[in-house]
């Protein structure tokens, strides 16, 4: 094979490369070797000048003529002719593209025939024509002449670039450097028209889809090209995108890639789709139907034969109500939100809904129920054992439960009820720290004692909550922030960088500092000793806390508002949040709910340090360090804007304090707020008598339990002279939410309605306690109340999986019954029981000897059981019921015992 000399085309189509050759060999061209003029051209190469021919209206366009005077260069291909052998024809291809100077002035003409047919090797003619529909254009196109439109001349003059070379007519630069591929077009005429317009606007076409394709033009959402484009994140456009871009061909500032223009013609994610929704609440379903229409789809009721997709809420739907046809895609809701997030229809095969098998523990706690014996002692023992099994302890507990063979077979390890059996605690404690704590010998005592000190318990709670807090911050960063900041997102960036910065702020800095705190606490708990200084750990990072927390907390409201605004205005961000919210790491909490954790964390740490301080002896060196650590946290909180505190919430707490007689003063706290108040009836006898009216005040970190007072005495007068109504409730218990280990949703039966129970473990007790209640009001609904309670319990202990705190159980297993709570016999029984207690208190010197003696003397001096004077009238009437009076009268009858010889002993 011999190579011929390198030639520059001399005009006409003899030396120009064939269009097919140009398309196939364009990859071999190299613009790295561009040169101006002919200085580096081979000496035997003929010198060719470029001549611009202005056709008809183009020659009368003054703006075009001025622009042409500015453009002095033009891209010209260098053709290399390769001869394989004498018998075969020559093969020509483009070796490179060079910049040639336009030396000859332009010429104008009304007829193009003389220039198109002229064989002038010293000139290469380039025709400029304004109308690509004119007969003159069709003539030049058939003659294979180089044709340009006025906009491309003006574009090159504006950019200071040479006139581009193209083997096809080029009118404007609207699609310059774009590579398009087509799919789903069945009419050849339509496809040819679109391809021609793309070439006229500077774009190129590829028959096969590859990574070099910048846009896919789709007439259908089916096919391999469409699926590959979705997976690669390639924009998928409608045919109207090309047609509308051609209408703007004379606008020099216009580009077909402008985001605002391009977004109008993107193929909608649900184009050609008819959706129906199963298992969603009415509110969610309506919202998803509206989103379907916004994204180009339609929706119909479940079961309609024309539906193409059935979107299923997989957490609530276990079985489909009908046998779906083969053409119907049954997909999870993640497909719906994922399609919106990617701005393209996602592949259904990755999100197909599969029928769930029955849960492993179908029988729930009813398996634990035994035959009820008649003996009350056996009842209590069985209930205690059942409760112990429900709240099966893990290795972290310092009080291992008593082992029973039946219990080992009743529930498997890692009970669903175990509050520590969550993804976070499971990976951070039970498999790591706990085992190390129990197995590694301590410096003070080799075996871990069966009962740890109260200081150790609160320190362990601090470590547990710190671990959970770090896990939640990690979830926020890894699940939300990192994907939003990632470059090359499918469908383009979901949020702007400034929006991401506003939402997340310094969350990464907070995570880094608390990760170090957690590691230090972990080392301390692995090698525990009572002299270990917890306060020193906090003090080491006090300066960092002062630096990182105020900016985040002060701008939290702005962060929340940005989330709300972007979620409303940007469907892709809304879908992104929906997808992540459904993941187990989030515990179905929203991004705003997770981001509020740093706002709540420092007050929670301060309270825990106070508890540790209470259980620290005076001679312990950590006592002083804890005080300094608490002061340092207060210093951090003083840097936080006080205007963020809600005065309405503080007022509500004061109202609770005034309403509840004997309410603890420590209920008043700057970080505490009232969440919900519910009216209940006690179903057990641990807190108060069965059937007592009990009010539960749910705060963000504790639960105030108060019963209705039987007699209301006096009124409260404030320092400002305003008289408040008397306290109508009596304080029973102020319970931190961290002590509630389980929330039991008791199933509805004929004999048990609207009942629930709390499994509580005070830090000073070795056994769990069960408190059961019945809601007595229609609002809130029991399910809403239990979810709200569990959400705040999870917030307090820094866990994301609030749903795992609720456990459904049968009333028989807990021996709970609401049928006779309001019956007349039950009320009479409660009255007798209260009277009996009062009589016992009145005659018991061991409890209140002074008052008992006073009452006895009063009764002795007044046989009719009435108070002798007005000064004690209120006391006698309020404290001595009728049954007591009858008993006293009988005991002190003169015919039985003389008054002078009467003496009193405490009843045995």
Short mmCIF file of C-alpha atoms in Angstrom, two decimals, residues 538-785:
data_model
loop_
_atom_site.label_atom_id
_atom_site.label_comp_id
_atom_site.label_asym_id
_atom_site.label_seq_id
_atom_site.Cartn_x
_atom_site.Cartn_y
_atom_site.Cartn_z
CA UNK A 538 -17.03 16.81 78.90
CA UNK A 539 -14.64 19.58 79.97
CA UNK A 540 -12.07 18.47 77.39
CA UNK A 541 -14.50 19.39 74.61
CA UNK A 542 -16.24 22.39 76.19
CA UNK A 543 -14.48 24.89 73.91
CA UNK A 544 -15.47 22.88 70.85
CA UNK A 545 -19.08 22.75 72.03
CA UNK A 546 -19.15 26.54 72.50
CA UNK A 547 -17.87 26.94 68.96
CA UNK A 548 -20.08 24.52 67.03
CA UNK A 549 -23.48 24.54 68.76
CA UNK A 550 -24.66 28.19 68.76
CA UNK A 551 -24.48 28.61 64.94
CA UNK A 552 -26.47 25.44 64.38
CA UNK A 553 -29.14 26.07 67.02
CA UNK A 554 -29.56 29.76 66.15
CA UNK A 555 -30.22 28.97 62.50
CA UNK A 556 -32.30 25.86 63.08
CA UNK A 557 -35.56 27.66 62.32
CA UNK A 558 -34.09 28.87 59.03
CA UNK A 559 -32.96 25.33 58.28
CA UNK A 560 -36.47 24.00 58.93
CA UNK A 561 -38.06 26.71 56.78
CA UNK A 562 -35.65 25.89 53.95
CA UNK A 563 -36.60 22.23 54.12
CA UNK A 564 -40.31 23.09 53.98
CA UNK A 565 -39.86 25.53 51.10
CA UNK A 566 -37.68 23.22 49.00
CA UNK A 567 -39.99 20.27 49.64
CA UNK A 568 -42.94 22.26 48.29
CA UNK A 569 -41.14 23.77 45.32
CA UNK A 570 -38.90 20.88 44.28
CA UNK A 571 -40.63 17.52 43.71
CA UNK A 572 -37.29 15.72 43.41
CA UNK A 573 -36.26 16.87 46.89
CA UNK A 574 -39.67 15.84 48.24
CA UNK A 575 -39.19 12.39 46.71
CA UNK A 576 -35.63 12.21 48.09
CA UNK A 577 -36.93 12.85 51.61
CA UNK A 578 -39.75 10.32 51.21
CA UNK A 579 -37.33 7.59 50.12
CA UNK A 580 -34.95 8.14 53.03
CA UNK A 581 -37.71 8.57 55.57
CA UNK A 582 -38.92 5.05 54.78
CA UNK A 583 -35.49 3.56 55.53
CA UNK A 584 -34.97 1.85 58.91
CA UNK A 585 -32.04 4.11 59.79
CA UNK A 586 -34.43 7.08 60.01
CA UNK A 587 -37.09 5.31 62.02
CA UNK A 588 -39.64 6.96 59.68
CA UNK A 589 -38.72 10.36 61.03
CA UNK A 590 -38.47 13.38 58.80
CA UNK A 591 -35.24 15.25 58.19
CA UNK A 592 -36.47 18.17 60.31
CA UNK A 593 -37.22 15.81 63.21
CA UNK A 594 -33.74 14.34 63.01
CA UNK A 595 -32.07 17.74 62.76
CA UNK A 596 -33.71 18.91 65.99
CA UNK A 597 -31.62 16.40 67.98
CA UNK A 598 -28.63 18.79 68.40
CA UNK A 599 -31.05 21.38 69.79
CA UNK A 600 -32.18 18.89 72.43
CA UNK A 601 -28.88 17.18 73.17
CA UNK A 602 -27.04 19.64 75.42
CA UNK A 603 -29.90 20.07 77.96
CA UNK A 604 -30.22 16.29 78.04
CA UNK A 605 -26.50 15.87 78.78
CA UNK A 606 -26.72 18.51 81.51
CA UNK A 607 -29.55 16.61 83.21
CA UNK A 608 -27.62 13.34 83.06
CA UNK A 609 -24.53 14.99 84.53
CA UNK A 610 -26.72 16.32 87.34
CA UNK A 611 -27.95 12.79 88.00
CA UNK A 612 -24.39 11.47 88.05
CA UNK A 613 -23.44 14.25 90.45
CA UNK A 614 -26.28 13.25 92.81
CA UNK A 615 -24.87 9.71 93.00
CA UNK A 616 -21.27 10.86 93.42
CA UNK A 617 -19.85 10.96 96.93
CA UNK A 618 -18.36 14.16 98.32
CA UNK A 619 -14.86 12.69 98.55
CA UNK A 620 -14.93 11.59 94.90
CA UNK A 621 -12.63 13.86 92.81
CA UNK A 622 -15.19 13.73 90.00
CA UNK A 623 -17.64 15.75 92.10
CA UNK A 624 -15.87 19.02 91.37
CA UNK A 625 -15.22 18.09 87.75
CA UNK A 626 -18.91 17.37 87.22
CA UNK A 627 -19.83 20.78 88.59
CA UNK A 628 -17.39 22.42 86.19
CA UNK A 629 -18.73 20.36 83.30
CA UNK A 630 -22.31 21.36 84.08
CA UNK A 631 -21.26 25.00 84.23
CA UNK A 632 -19.52 24.66 80.87
CA UNK A 633 -22.70 23.29 79.31
CA UNK A 634 -24.65 26.16 80.79
CA UNK A 635 -22.14 28.49 79.19
CA UNK A 636 -22.80 26.89 75.82
CA UNK A 637 -26.54 27.25 76.28
CA UNK A 638 -26.21 30.91 77.22
CA UNK A 639 -24.63 31.52 73.82
CA UNK A 640 -27.75 30.16 72.19
CA UNK A 641 -30.38 32.75 71.36
CA UNK A 642 -32.92 32.95 74.18
CA UNK A 643 -35.58 34.04 71.72
CA UNK A 644 -35.69 30.49 70.43
CA UNK A 645 -37.45 29.39 73.58
CA UNK A 646 -41.21 29.32 73.31
CA UNK A 647 -42.85 31.33 76.08
CA UNK A 648 -46.16 29.59 75.48
CA UNK A 649 -44.64 26.25 76.41
CA UNK A 650 -43.26 27.70 79.64
CA UNK A 651 -46.66 29.13 80.55
CA UNK A 652 -48.25 25.72 80.08
CA UNK A 653 -45.75 24.14 82.47
CA UNK A 654 -46.62 26.71 85.16
CA UNK A 655 -50.30 25.90 84.66
CA UNK A 656 -49.53 22.23 85.30
CA UNK A 657 -47.61 23.10 88.46
CA UNK A 658 -50.55 25.13 89.78
CA UNK A 659 -53.10 22.46 88.85
CA UNK A 660 -51.25 19.52 90.44
CA UNK A 661 -50.97 19.55 94.22
CA UNK A 662 -47.51 18.44 95.32
CA UNK A 663 -46.01 18.76 91.82
CA UNK A 664 -42.17 18.54 92.03
CA UNK A 665 -40.40 21.85 91.59
CA UNK A 666 -37.86 20.29 89.18
CA UNK A 667 -40.65 19.99 86.59
CA UNK A 668 -39.84 23.61 85.76
CA UNK A 669 -37.02 23.56 83.24
CA UNK A 670 -36.06 25.90 80.42
CA UNK A 671 -35.77 23.10 77.87
CA UNK A 672 -38.99 21.32 78.82
CA UNK A 673 -42.29 21.75 77.00
CA UNK A 674 -45.76 20.26 77.35
CA UNK A 675 -46.66 17.96 74.47
CA UNK A 676 -50.01 16.34 75.31
CA UNK A 677 -52.50 15.90 78.14
CA UNK A 678 -54.70 12.80 78.32
CA UNK A 679 -57.37 11.69 80.75
CA UNK A 680 -57.30 8.03 81.82
CA UNK A 681 -58.50 5.56 84.42
CA UNK A 682 -56.02 3.40 86.33
CA UNK A 683 -56.46 -0.32 85.64
CA UNK A 684 -53.86 -1.51 88.13
CA UNK A 685 -53.17 -0.87 91.79
CA UNK A 686 -49.50 0.08 91.73
CA UNK A 687 -49.76 3.83 91.22
CA UNK A 688 -53.17 4.31 92.84
CA UNK A 689 -56.42 2.47 93.38
CA UNK A 690 -57.98 0.71 90.42
CA UNK A 691 -60.61 2.91 88.80
CA UNK A 692 -59.03 6.19 89.93
CA UNK A 693 -59.19 9.04 87.43
CA UNK A 694 -55.61 9.71 86.37
CA UNK A 695 -54.29 12.56 84.22
CA UNK A 696 -51.10 12.03 82.23
CA UNK A 697 -49.08 15.10 81.24
CA UNK A 698 -46.60 14.20 78.49
CA UNK A 699 -43.57 16.47 78.30
CA UNK A 700 -40.75 16.17 75.79
CA UNK A 701 -38.59 14.26 78.30
CA UNK A 702 -40.83 13.14 81.18
CA UNK A 703 -44.35 12.04 82.14
CA UNK A 704 -46.21 13.64 85.04
CA UNK A 705 -48.84 11.33 86.54
CA UNK A 706 -51.53 12.85 88.75
CA UNK A 707 -54.87 11.61 90.09
CA UNK A 708 -58.07 13.52 90.68
CA UNK A 709 -58.37 14.92 94.19
CA UNK A 710 -61.36 13.76 96.23
CA UNK A 711 -61.73 17.02 98.14
CA UNK A 712 -60.48 20.40 96.97
CA UNK A 713 -59.52 22.78 99.76
CA UNK A 714 -58.72 26.46 99.52
CA UNK A 715 -57.31 28.41 96.60
CA UNK A 716 -53.93 29.66 95.51
CA UNK A 717 -53.16 33.33 95.55
CA UNK A 718 -50.28 34.46 93.36
CA UNK A 719 -47.80 37.15 94.49
CA UNK A 720 -49.50 39.58 92.11
CA UNK A 721 -52.76 39.25 94.00
CA UNK A 722 -54.55 37.11 91.41
CA UNK A 723 -56.41 34.15 92.84
CA UNK A 724 -55.95 30.88 91.01
CA UNK A 725 -58.42 28.01 91.18
CA UNK A 726 -57.52 25.32 93.74
CA UNK A 727 -55.43 22.36 92.63
CA UNK A 728 -57.77 19.72 91.27
CA UNK A 729 -55.13 16.99 90.89
CA UNK A 730 -52.81 15.21 93.28
CA UNK A 731 -49.25 14.39 92.25
CA UNK A 732 -48.41 10.67 92.01
CA UNK A 733 -45.15 10.40 90.05
CA UNK A 734 -42.84 12.38 87.77
CA UNK A 735 -41.41 9.71 85.50
CA UNK A 736 -38.48 10.38 83.13
CA UNK A 737 -39.26 8.96 79.69
CA UNK A 738 -35.95 7.09 79.75
CA UNK A 739 -37.41 4.80 82.45
CA UNK A 740 -40.22 3.62 80.14
CA UNK A 741 -38.85 0.52 78.47
CA UNK A 742 -41.94 -0.60 76.54
CA UNK A 743 -45.33 0.74 75.55
CA UNK A 744 -47.92 -2.03 75.33
CA UNK A 745 -50.88 -1.56 73.00
CA UNK A 746 -53.57 -3.83 74.50
CA UNK A 747 -55.83 -5.37 71.87
CA UNK A 748 -59.48 -4.30 71.76
CA UNK A 749 -61.97 -6.91 73.06
CA UNK A 750 -65.48 -6.81 74.46
CA UNK A 751 -64.13 -6.74 77.99
CA UNK A 752 -61.17 -4.45 77.32
CA UNK A 753 -61.54 -1.15 75.45
CA UNK A 754 -59.05 1.67 74.81
CA UNK A 755 -56.43 0.23 77.20
CA UNK A 756 -52.65 0.48 77.17
CA UNK A 757 -49.79 -0.21 79.57
CA UNK A 758 -46.30 1.05 80.34
CA UNK A 759 -43.38 -1.17 81.32
CA UNK A 760 -41.23 0.95 83.62
CA UNK A 761 -37.81 0.27 85.10
CA UNK A 762 -36.67 2.83 87.71
CA UNK A 763 -32.86 2.87 88.09
CA UNK A 764 -33.09 1.95 91.77
CA UNK A 765 -35.34 -1.09 91.20
CA UNK A 766 -34.25 -4.57 90.18
CA UNK A 767 -37.57 -5.55 88.57
CA UNK A 768 -39.82 -4.02 85.94
CA UNK A 769 -43.14 -2.48 86.87
CA UNK A 770 -46.36 -2.51 84.86
CA UNK A 771 -48.74 0.48 84.87
CA UNK A 772 -51.97 0.05 82.90
CA UNK A 773 -54.52 2.71 81.92
CA UNK A 774 -57.71 3.23 79.94
CA UNK A 775 -58.22 6.35 77.84
CA UNK A 776 -61.53 8.02 78.75
CA UNK A 777 -61.72 10.67 76.01
CA UNK A 778 -62.28 10.41 72.27
CA UNK A 779 -59.34 12.68 71.50
CA UNK A 780 -56.60 11.80 71.05
CA UNK A 781 -57.06 8.37 69.51
CA UNK A 782 -55.18 5.63 71.31
CA UNK A 783 -52.95 4.87 68.32
CA UNK A 784 -52.01 8.55 67.95
CA UNK A 785 -51.31 8.88 71.68
#
